[in-house]
Amino acid sequence: MKNILFVASEGVPFIKTGGLADVVGSLPKEIDKEYYDVRVFMPKYSCMRQEMKDKMEYVTSFYMDFDWKSMYVGIMKAEVDGIVYYFLDNEDMFNTWKPYTDDALFEIRRFAFFSKAVLSALPNIDYRPDLIHCHDWQTGLIPVYLKERFQDNPFYRGIKCVMTIHNLRFQGKWNVQDVENITGLSGYYFTPDKLEAYKDANLLKGGIVYADAITTVSPTYAEEIKTPYYGEGLDGILRARAHDLRGILNGIDYDVFNPETDQRIPYRFNAQNFRKEKVKNKLELQKELGLREDEKVFMIGIVSRLTDQKGFDLIAYVMEEMLSQDAIQVVVLGTGEDRYENMFRYFDEKYSDKLAANIYYSEDLSHKIYAASDAFLMPSLFEPCGLSQLIALRYGSVPIVRETGGLKDTVEPYNEYEGTGTGFSFSNYNAHEMMHTVRYAESIFYDKKRDWNKIVDRGMAKDFSWKKSAGQYQVMYDWLIG
Ligand code: ADP
Ligand code: GLC
C-alpha cells in the first residue's frame, strides 16, 4: 500500500471557493484503493458549515514554534465517502468568515503556519505518507521545509513531494525580510534560484523549486506557463524544470454532476431524452428568476468567479450591444470584483426580462443554470483547466470558450461541414471576436436546431470523469515512489 497525502487549502464537501475544492474533493476517491491509501489535510476554518464540523473528531494536539511564538496545533479527523480527512485547528489562524482574506501578509503567515504544522503533525497521526501531493501556493513551503528543515528527523527522509499548480496567478508573495522572520528560514533560501522572485519571497516558487515533480491541470496550460505571456513571471523556473512538469487534465465528479440523478434540478434528463426534458428546466428557471418565459429563446449561462481571469472585460465591452440587439437571455451566477458585479446588476436593471444577475454563491442555482441553459459562456483570459465547461458539457449546455488552457483541451470547436465538435471557440482575446462566435452559435441554435442538438449529443457523450486522469496521477506516483 502506498500512502499519498493531499494537502490543500480547500476541498469539497468541507469548504469550497472554486475548482481547487472540486479537485481535492473528487480526485482522491478515484485513485485505486487497492494500491493507494489517499488522505487529505486542510485547515479547519471556523466558517465551515456546522454540519461538517460535527463530523470531525479530535485526534491530538501539540505546540509548535512558529513566528517566534509557541503555537497551538490541533488535529481533527473525519471520514467521508471512504476518504480520511485531517484538519488543522488553530483559532488565531483560521477563525475567518471566509476561507481567504484580503490581508496578504496574514495569508502568508497562516499558510506558512499550516505548511509547517502539517509536516510536524505527521509523526503523531499514525500515517506516514510516501508522497505529499501539494496544491497551489498555500502549500508551497511544504516541499521546502520537507527537503531541508525536516531532514534531520529520519521519519521524513524519502518522502516525495508533488506540487500541482491550479492557478499560477496566485503565488504567495511578500517581502523577504518578513517571510524570513515568519518562516524561520534563513537568508540562504531567499535567492533567485530558490524562493526569491523579483526581490520578493515567493512561496509557490519554493514549491516549484523543491518538489520532485510539478503538475498543472491541463496539457495546454503546462505548455503556456513556460512562456512569458502566461508565465506570471515564473516561466523561467518552469522552463528550467520542464522535464519534471506535466499537464494532467482535471475531471469532474460524475456522481455529483449527473443530470439523470441530480436532486438539485427540477427536471432530470439524459443523453436520450434531453430534447424534450431539458427545456423544462429552462422554463422553470425563467419563472424562478423573473425572466420572460419562452422555451425557444437562446439562454446563455455563466457560473463563475467574477474576475478578469474569466474574460469579463470582453463581456462588459459587448454586453449592451448584445442585449439590445440579440434574441438572447443571460443568466449569471457569481461573486467577485465590484466592477463586474455592478456591471451585471446594471444590465439586470436595464434588461430585466433578458438578464438575471445572481451575485452570490449557490450550489443549487449553479446546477439549475447548467441544466437550463442552451450555451455556457467562458471566454477566459487564461484557464488552467476549468471545470465549469466540463459540467456544462455533461448537462447539455454547449460551451462557448476562448481557446486557452484547459478550455482548448476540452472543447472541440463545431465544424458545420464535417458535423464535428462539442462547442464554439475563438482564439484572440477580443470582444468582437467573442461576440461573433456567440452570434454564430445563436444562428445554429435558431436556424439549424437539428445540428445544434447533435452538438449537444456529442458533448454529452464525452467522458470527463476522473478515470483517465486518475490513472496518469497513479503512473506519476509510482514513478516517484518506485
Ligand atoms: P475556478 O476554480 O478558476 O473558479 P473552475 O471552472 O475550475 O474555475 O471551477 C469553478 C467551480 O466553482 C465550478 O464547480 C463552478 O460551478 C463553481 N462556482 C463558481 N462560482 C460559483 C457560484 N457563485 N455559485 C456556485 N458555484 C460556483
Ligand atoms: C483553478 C483554475 C481552474 C481549474 C481549478 C481546478 O482555480 O482557475 O482553471 O479548473 O483551479 O484545478
Coordinates of C-alpha atoms and ligand atoms in Angstrom, one line a residue:
M1 CA 0.0 0.0 0.0
K2 CA 1.3 3.4 -0.9
N3 CA 0.3 6.4 1.2
I4 CA -0.5 9.6 -0.7
L5 CA -1.3 12.7 1.4
F6 CA -3.1 15.6 -0.4
V7 CA -2.6 19.0 1.3
A8 CA -4.7 21.9 0.2
S9 CA -6.4 25.0 1.4
E10 CA -9.9 23.9 0.4
G11 CA -11.8 20.7 -0.5
V12 CA -15.4 19.6 -1.2
P13 CA -17.5 18.7 0.8
F14 CA -16.0 20.8 3.6
I15 CA -15.2 24.1 2.1
K16 CA -15.1 25.5 -1.5
T17 CA -14.4 28.7 -3.3
G18 CA -13.6 27.3 -6.7
G19 CA -12.4 24.4 -8.8
L20 CA -9.5 23.5 -6.5
A21 CA -12.0 22.3 -3.9
D22 CA -13.8 20.2 -6.5
V23 CA -10.5 18.5 -7.5
V24 CA -9.4 17.9 -3.9
G25 CA -12.8 16.5 -3.1
S26 CA -13.1 14.2 -6.1
L27 CA -9.7 13.0 -7.3
P28 CA -8.7 11.1 -4.1
K29 CA -11.9 9.0 -4.4
E30 CA -10.8 7.9 -7.9
I31 CA -7.3 6.7 -7.0
D32 CA -7.2 2.9 -6.8
K33 CA -7.9 1.9 -3.2
E34 CA -6.3 -1.4 -3.6
Y35 CA -2.9 0.1 -4.0
Y36 CA -3.1 3.6 -2.5
D37 CA -4.3 5.0 0.8
V38 CA -5.1 8.6 -0.1
R39 CA -5.8 11.0 2.7
V40 CA -6.4 14.8 2.7
F41 CA -5.2 17.5 5.0
M42 CA -6.7 21.0 5.1
P43 CA -7.3 23.8 7.6
K44 CA -10.3 23.7 9.9
Y45 CA -11.9 27.1 9.1
S46 CA -14.5 28.4 11.5
C47 CA -16.6 29.3 8.5
M48 CA -17.1 25.6 7.6
R49 CA -20.7 24.5 7.9
Q50 CA -21.6 23.2 11.4
E51 CA -22.9 20.0 9.9
M52 CA -19.4 19.4 8.5
K53 CA -17.6 20.3 11.7
D54 CA -19.9 17.9 13.6
K55 CA -18.3 15.1 11.6
M56 CA -14.8 15.9 12.9
E57 CA -13.3 14.2 15.9
Y58 CA -10.2 15.2 17.9
V59 CA -7.0 13.3 17.2
T60 CA -4.2 15.1 19.0
S61 CA -2.7 18.5 19.7
F62 CA 0.8 19.9 20.4
Y63 CA 2.7 23.2 20.5
M64 CA 5.0 24.2 17.6
D65 CA 7.5 27.1 17.3
F66 CA 6.4 29.5 14.7
D67 CA 7.0 33.2 14.0
W68 CA 8.9 33.5 17.4
K69 CA 6.0 32.0 19.3
S70 CA 4.8 28.7 20.6
M71 CA 1.6 28.0 18.7
Y72 CA -1.2 25.5 19.3
V73 CA -1.7 22.9 16.6
G74 CA -4.8 20.8 16.9
I75 CA -5.5 17.9 14.6
M76 CA -9.1 16.7 13.9
K77 CA -10.2 13.9 11.6
A78 CA -13.3 12.9 9.6
E79 CA -14.1 10.2 7.2
V80 CA -16.4 10.9 4.2
D81 CA -17.1 8.6 1.3
G82 CA -14.3 6.3 2.4
I83 CA -11.6 9.1 2.4
V84 CA -9.9 10.2 5.6
Y85 CA -9.6 14.0 6.1
Y86 CA -7.4 15.7 8.6
F87 CA -8.0 19.2 9.7
L88 CA -5.5 21.6 11.2
D89 CA -7.1 23.6 14.1
N90 CA -5.8 26.9 15.3
E91 CA -8.3 29.6 16.0
D92 CA -5.9 32.6 15.6
M93 CA -5.2 31.5 12.1
F94 CA -8.4 30.0 10.7
N95 CA -11.2 31.9 12.5
T96 CA -12.2 34.0 9.5
W97 CA -15.7 34.4 8.0
K98 CA -14.4 33.4 4.5
P99 CA -11.6 30.9 3.8
Y100 CA -9.3 33.6 2.4
T101 CA -8.9 37.2 3.5
D102 CA -7.6 40.3 1.6
D103 CA -4.8 40.7 4.1
A104 CA -1.8 39.4 2.0
L105 CA 0.6 39.2 4.9
F106 CA -1.9 37.4 7.1
E107 CA -2.4 34.9 4.3
I108 CA 1.3 34.3 4.1
R109 CA 1.5 33.8 7.8
R110 CA -1.4 31.4 8.1
F111 CA -0.4 29.2 5.2
A112 CA 3.3 29.1 6.2
F113 CA 2.0 28.0 9.6
F114 CA -0.3 25.5 8.0
S115 CA 2.6 24.0 5.9
K116 CA 4.9 23.6 8.8
A117 CA 2.2 22.3 11.1
V118 CA 1.1 19.7 8.7
L119 CA 4.6 18.3 8.5
S120 CA 5.0 18.5 12.2
A121 CA 1.8 16.6 12.7
L122 CA 2.7 13.6 10.6
P123 CA 4.5 11.6 13.3
N124 CA 1.5 12.0 15.6
I125 CA -1.3 10.7 13.3
D126 CA -0.2 7.1 12.7
Y127 CA 0.1 7.6 8.9
R128 CA 3.4 8.2 7.2
P129 CA 2.9 9.4 3.6
D130 CA 5.2 8.1 0.9
L131 CA 4.3 11.1 -1.1
I132 CA 2.8 14.5 -0.3
H133 CA 0.7 16.0 -3.0
C134 CA 0.7 19.8 -2.6
H135 CA -1.8 22.1 -4.2
D136 CA -1.2 25.8 -5.0
W137 CA 0.9 28.4 -3.3
Q138 CA -0.7 27.9 0.1
T139 CA 1.3 24.6 0.3
G140 CA 4.4 25.8 -1.5
L141 CA 6.5 25.8 1.7
I142 CA 5.9 22.1 2.3
P143 CA 8.5 20.8 -0.2
V144 CA 10.9 23.5 1.1
Y145 CA 10.5 22.5 4.8
L146 CA 10.4 18.8 3.9
K147 CA 13.5 18.7 1.8
E148 CA 15.5 21.0 4.2
R149 CA 14.5 21.6 7.7
F150 CA 12.8 18.3 8.4
Q151 CA 15.5 16.0 7.0
D152 CA 17.2 15.8 10.4
N153 CA 14.5 13.5 11.5
P154 CA 14.7 10.1 9.8
F155 CA 10.9 9.9 9.8
Y156 CA 10.8 12.4 6.9
R157 CA 13.6 11.0 4.8
G158 CA 12.5 9.6 1.5
I159 CA 9.0 11.2 1.5
K160 CA 8.4 12.5 -2.0
C161 CA 6.6 15.7 -3.0
V162 CA 4.5 16.8 -5.9
M163 CA 3.4 20.4 -6.5
T164 CA 0.3 20.9 -8.5
I165 CA -0.4 24.4 -9.9
H166 CA -4.1 25.1 -10.2
N167 CA -3.6 28.8 -10.9
L168 CA -0.2 30.3 -11.5
R169 CA -1.5 33.8 -10.9
F170 CA -1.6 33.3 -7.2
Q171 CA 1.9 32.8 -5.8
G172 CA 2.0 34.0 -2.2
K173 CA 4.5 36.9 -2.5
W174 CA 5.8 39.2 0.2
N175 CA 9.0 41.0 1.2
V176 CA 11.9 38.7 2.0
Q177 CA 12.6 40.0 5.5
D178 CA 9.1 39.4 6.8
V179 CA 9.0 36.0 5.2
E180 CA 12.3 35.1 6.7
N181 CA 11.0 36.1 10.1
I182 CA 7.7 34.3 9.8
T183 CA 9.0 31.0 8.3
G184 CA 12.2 30.8 10.3
L185 CA 14.1 30.1 7.0
S186 CA 17.5 31.7 6.8
G187 CA 18.7 34.1 4.1
Y188 CA 20.2 31.1 2.3
Y189 CA 16.8 30.2 0.9
F190 CA 15.9 33.6 -0.4
T191 CA 18.0 33.8 -3.6
P192 CA 16.7 33.8 -7.2
D193 CA 17.4 30.0 -7.6
K194 CA 15.2 29.2 -4.6
L195 CA 12.4 31.2 -3.0
E196 CA 13.1 34.7 -4.3
A197 CA 11.5 36.1 -7.4
Y198 CA 11.9 39.7 -8.4
K199 CA 13.2 40.7 -5.0
D200 CA 10.2 39.2 -3.2
A201 CA 9.8 35.9 -1.3
N202 CA 7.6 33.7 -3.4
L203 CA 6.0 30.6 -1.7
L204 CA 4.8 29.0 -4.9
K205 CA 8.3 29.3 -6.4
G206 CA 9.6 27.5 -3.4
G207 CA 7.3 24.6 -4.1
I208 CA 8.3 24.5 -7.7
V209 CA 12.0 24.5 -6.9
Y210 CA 11.9 21.9 -4.2
A211 CA 9.1 19.5 -5.4
D212 CA 10.2 16.2 -7.0
A213 CA 7.6 16.7 -9.8
I214 CA 5.3 19.5 -10.8
T215 CA 2.0 19.2 -12.5
T216 CA -0.7 21.5 -13.7
V217 CA -4.2 20.8 -14.6
S218 CA -4.2 20.6 -18.4
P219 CA -1.6 19.8 -21.1
T220 CA -2.1 23.2 -22.9
Y221 CA -1.6 25.2 -19.7
A222 CA 1.5 23.2 -19.0
E223 CA 2.9 24.5 -22.2
E224 CA 1.5 28.0 -21.9
I225 CA 3.1 28.7 -18.5
K226 CA 6.6 28.2 -19.9
T227 CA 6.0 31.4 -21.9
P228 CA 6.3 34.9 -20.7
Y229 CA 2.6 35.7 -21.6
Y230 CA 1.2 33.1 -19.3
G231 CA 4.1 32.5 -17.0
E232 CA 3.2 35.2 -14.5
G233 CA 6.9 35.9 -14.0
L234 CA 7.7 32.2 -13.2
D235 CA 8.1 31.0 -16.8
G236 CA 11.9 30.9 -16.3
I237 CA 11.9 28.5 -13.5
L238 CA 9.2 26.4 -15.2
R239 CA 11.3 26.2 -18.3
A240 CA 14.2 25.1 -16.2
R241 CA 12.1 22.4 -14.6
A242 CA 10.3 21.5 -17.9
H243 CA 11.4 17.8 -17.6
D244 CA 9.6 17.4 -14.3
L245 CA 6.5 19.4 -15.4
R246 CA 3.4 17.7 -16.9
G247 CA -0.2 18.7 -17.5
I248 CA -2.9 16.3 -16.3
L249 CA -6.4 17.2 -17.2
N250 CA -8.9 17.6 -14.4
G251 CA -12.1 15.5 -14.3
I252 CA -15.4 16.1 -12.6
D253 CA -17.3 14.0 -10.1
Y254 CA -19.7 12.1 -12.3
D255 CA -21.9 11.2 -9.3
V256 CA -22.4 14.8 -8.2
F257 CA -22.7 16.2 -11.7
N258 CA -25.2 13.9 -13.3
P259 CA -28.3 15.4 -14.9
E260 CA -30.0 12.0 -14.7
T261 CA -29.9 11.8 -10.9
D262 CA -29.3 15.4 -9.8
Q263 CA -31.7 16.3 -7.0
R264 CA -30.9 20.0 -7.3
I265 CA -32.6 20.3 -10.7
P266 CA -36.4 20.3 -11.2
Y267 CA -36.4 18.0 -14.3
R268 CA -33.8 15.3 -14.7
F269 CA -32.7 14.2 -18.1
N270 CA -30.1 12.2 -20.0
A271 CA -28.5 11.9 -23.4
Q272 CA -31.5 10.2 -24.9
N273 CA -34.3 12.5 -23.7
F274 CA -32.7 15.9 -23.3
R275 CA -34.5 17.2 -26.4
K276 CA -37.8 17.0 -24.6
E277 CA -36.8 17.3 -20.9
K278 CA -34.0 19.8 -20.7
V279 CA -36.2 22.7 -21.9
K280 CA -38.5 22.2 -18.8
N281 CA -35.6 23.3 -16.7
K282 CA -35.3 26.4 -18.8
L283 CA -39.0 27.4 -18.3
E284 CA -38.7 26.7 -14.6
L285 CA -35.6 28.8 -14.2
Q286 CA -37.1 31.7 -16.2
K287 CA -40.1 31.6 -13.8
E288 CA -37.9 31.5 -10.8
L289 CA -35.6 34.4 -11.9
G290 CA -38.3 36.6 -13.4
L291 CA -37.2 36.3 -17.0
R292 CA -39.5 36.2 -19.9
E293 CA -40.9 32.7 -20.1
D294 CA -40.0 31.4 -23.6
E295 CA -38.8 27.9 -24.2
K296 CA -37.4 28.9 -27.6
V297 CA -35.1 31.8 -26.6
F298 CA -31.4 31.1 -26.6
M299 CA -30.3 31.0 -23.0
I300 CA -26.7 31.6 -22.1
G301 CA -25.4 30.6 -18.7
I302 CA -22.5 32.0 -16.7
V303 CA -21.4 30.4 -13.4
S304 CA -18.0 31.9 -12.3
R305 CA -15.8 33.8 -10.0
L306 CA -16.2 37.3 -11.3
T307 CA -12.5 38.1 -12.0
D308 CA -10.6 39.3 -15.1
Q309 CA -9.2 35.8 -15.5
K310 CA -12.6 34.7 -16.7
G311 CA -12.9 37.1 -19.6
F312 CA -15.4 39.6 -18.1
D313 CA -13.7 42.5 -19.8
L314 CA -14.8 41.1 -23.1
I315 CA -18.3 40.5 -21.9
A316 CA -18.5 44.1 -20.4
Y317 CA -17.4 45.5 -23.7
V318 CA -20.2 44.0 -25.9
M319 CA -23.0 43.2 -23.4
E320 CA -25.0 46.3 -24.2
E321 CA -24.7 45.6 -27.9
M322 CA -25.8 42.0 -27.5
L323 CA -28.6 42.6 -25.1
S324 CA -30.1 45.4 -27.2
Q325 CA -29.9 43.5 -30.5
D326 CA -29.9 39.8 -29.9
A327 CA -32.6 37.4 -29.1
I328 CA -30.9 36.0 -26.0
Q329 CA -31.3 35.6 -22.3
V330 CA -28.3 35.6 -20.0
V331 CA -28.3 34.0 -16.5
V332 CA -25.3 34.9 -14.4
L333 CA -24.3 33.4 -11.1
G334 CA -21.1 34.6 -9.4
T335 CA -19.3 36.9 -7.0
G336 CA -16.0 38.7 -7.2
E337 CA -14.7 42.1 -8.3
D338 CA -17.1 45.0 -7.7
R339 CA -16.8 46.3 -11.3
Y340 CA -18.2 43.1 -12.7
E341 CA -20.8 42.6 -10.0
N342 CA -22.0 46.1 -10.7
M343 CA -21.9 45.7 -14.5
F344 CA -24.3 42.7 -14.2
R345 CA -26.5 44.5 -11.7
Y346 CA -26.8 47.4 -14.1
F347 CA -27.8 45.2 -17.0
D348 CA -30.2 43.3 -14.8
E349 CA -32.0 46.6 -14.1
K350 CA -31.9 47.8 -17.7
Y351 CA -32.9 44.5 -19.4
S352 CA -34.8 42.8 -16.6
D353 CA -36.5 40.3 -18.9
K354 CA -33.3 39.3 -20.6
L355 CA -30.6 39.2 -18.0
A356 CA -30.7 37.8 -14.5
A357 CA -27.7 38.7 -12.2
N358 CA -27.4 36.5 -9.2
I359 CA -24.5 37.9 -7.3
Y360 CA -23.9 35.3 -4.7
Y361 CA -22.7 31.7 -4.3
S362 CA -25.2 28.9 -4.6
E363 CA -24.6 25.3 -5.4
D364 CA -28.3 24.8 -6.1
L365 CA -28.7 27.6 -8.5
S366 CA -25.4 26.6 -10.3
H367 CA -26.8 23.2 -11.1
K368 CA -30.1 24.7 -12.3
I369 CA -28.2 27.0 -14.7
Y370 CA -26.1 24.2 -16.1
A371 CA -29.3 22.2 -16.6
A372 CA -31.4 25.1 -18.1
S373 CA -29.1 26.9 -20.3
D374 CA -28.5 26.2 -24.0
A375 CA -25.0 27.6 -24.0
F376 CA -22.3 28.3 -21.4
L377 CA -20.1 31.3 -21.9
M378 CA -16.5 31.1 -20.6
P379 CA -14.2 33.5 -22.6
S380 CA -11.3 33.2 -20.2
L381 CA -8.1 35.3 -20.5
F382 CA -6.4 32.3 -19.2
E383 CA -7.7 29.0 -17.8
P384 CA -5.5 26.3 -16.1
C385 CA -8.3 23.8 -16.7
G386 CA -11.8 25.0 -16.0
L387 CA -14.4 22.6 -14.6
S388 CA -17.5 24.7 -15.4
Q389 CA -17.3 23.9 -19.1
L390 CA -17.0 20.2 -18.3
I391 CA -20.1 20.4 -16.1
A392 CA -21.8 22.3 -18.9
L393 CA -21.0 19.6 -21.4
R394 CA -22.4 16.9 -19.2
Y395 CA -25.7 19.0 -18.8
G396 CA -26.1 19.6 -22.5
S397 CA -25.2 23.2 -22.3
V398 CA -22.9 24.0 -25.2
P399 CA -19.7 25.7 -24.2
I400 CA -18.6 28.9 -25.9
V401 CA -15.0 29.4 -24.9
R402 CA -11.7 31.1 -25.8
E403 CA -9.1 28.7 -27.0
T404 CA -6.8 28.8 -24.0
G405 CA -5.5 26.3 -21.4
G406 CA -7.9 23.6 -20.4
L407 CA -10.7 25.1 -22.5
K408 CA -8.7 24.3 -25.6
D409 CA -8.1 20.8 -24.4
T410 CA -11.7 20.0 -23.6
V411 CA -14.0 21.9 -26.0
E412 CA -13.8 20.8 -29.6
P413 CA -14.9 23.6 -32.0
Y414 CA -18.0 23.0 -34.1
N415 CA -17.4 22.3 -37.7
E416 CA -20.6 22.6 -39.7
Y417 CA -19.1 21.0 -42.8
E418 CA -17.8 17.9 -41.1
G419 CA -20.5 17.7 -38.4
T420 CA -18.0 17.5 -35.6
G421 CA -17.4 19.4 -32.4
T422 CA -18.9 19.9 -28.9
G423 CA -18.8 23.7 -28.6
F424 CA -17.8 27.0 -30.1
S425 CA -14.5 28.8 -29.7
F426 CA -12.4 31.8 -30.7
S427 CA -8.8 32.4 -30.4
N428 CA -7.9 36.1 -29.8
Y429 CA -8.7 37.9 -26.6
N430 CA -11.0 40.3 -28.4
A431 CA -14.6 41.3 -27.5
H432 CA -15.9 41.3 -31.1
E433 CA -14.4 38.0 -31.9
M434 CA -16.2 36.6 -28.9
M435 CA -19.4 38.3 -29.9
H436 CA -19.2 36.9 -33.4
T437 CA -18.7 33.5 -32.0
V438 CA -21.7 33.8 -29.7
R439 CA -23.8 35.1 -32.7
Y440 CA -22.6 32.2 -34.8
A441 CA -23.8 29.8 -32.1
E442 CA -27.1 31.7 -31.9
S443 CA -27.6 31.2 -35.7
I444 CA -27.0 27.5 -35.4
F445 CA -29.4 27.3 -32.5
Y446 CA -32.2 29.2 -34.2
D447 CA -31.7 28.1 -37.8
K448 CA -30.3 24.6 -37.6
K449 CA -31.8 23.1 -34.5
R450 CA -31.0 19.5 -35.6
D451 CA -27.3 20.4 -35.9
W452 CA -27.4 22.1 -32.6
N453 CA -28.9 19.0 -30.9
K454 CA -26.1 16.9 -32.4
I455 CA -23.5 19.2 -30.9
V456 CA -25.3 18.6 -27.6
D457 CA -25.3 14.8 -28.3
R458 CA -21.5 14.8 -28.9
G459 CA -20.9 16.9 -25.8
M460 CA -22.9 14.7 -23.5
A461 CA -21.2 11.6 -24.9
K462 CA -17.8 12.9 -23.9
D463 CA -16.2 11.4 -20.8
F464 CA -14.6 13.8 -18.5
S465 CA -14.8 11.6 -15.4
W466 CA -11.6 11.2 -13.5
K467 CA -10.9 7.7 -14.7
K468 CA -8.2 8.5 -17.3
S469 CA -6.5 11.4 -15.3
A470 CA -6.5 9.4 -12.1
G471 CA -4.5 6.8 -14.0
Q472 CA -2.0 9.4 -15.0
Y473 CA -1.5 10.6 -11.4
Q474 CA -1.0 7.0 -10.4
V475 CA 1.7 6.5 -13.0
M476 CA 3.4 9.6 -11.7
Y477 CA 3.1 8.4 -8.1
D478 CA 4.6 5.1 -8.9
W479 CA 7.4 6.6 -10.9
L480 CA 8.3 8.8 -8.0
I481 CA 7.9 6.4 -5.1
G482 CA 9.3 3.4 -7.1
Ligands
ADP1 P1 -12.0 28.4 -10.9 O1 -11.5 27.3 -10.0 O2 -11.0 29.1 -11.6 O3 -13.0 29.3 -10.2 P2 -13.4 26.2 -12.3 O4 -14.1 26.2 -13.6 O5 -12.2 25.2 -12.3 O6 -12.9 27.7 -12.1 O7 -14.3 25.8 -11.1 C1 -15.3 26.6 -10.7 C2 -16.2 25.8 -9.8 O8 -16.9 26.7 -8.9 C3 -17.3 25.1 -10.6 O9 -17.7 24.0 -9.9 C4 -18.4 26.2 -10.6 O10 -19.7 25.6 -10.8 C5 -18.3 26.7 -9.2 N1 -18.8 28.1 -9.0 C6 -18.2 29.3 -9.3 N2 -18.9 30.3 -8.9 C7 -20.0 29.8 -8.3 C8 -21.1 30.4 -7.6 N3 -21.3 31.7 -7.5 N4 -22.0 29.6 -7.0 C9 -21.9 28.2 -7.1 N5 -20.8 27.6 -7.7 C10 -19.9 28.4 -8.3
GLC2 C1 -8.1 26.9 -10.6 C2 -8.2 27.3 -12.1 C3 -9.2 26.4 -12.9 C4 -9.0 25.0 -12.5 C5 -9.1 24.8 -11.0 C6 -9.0 23.4 -10.6 O1 -9.0 27.6 -9.8 O2 -8.5 28.7 -12.3 O3 -9.0 26.6 -14.3 O4 -10.0 24.2 -13.1 O5 -8.1 25.6 -10.4 O6 -7.8 22.8 -11.0

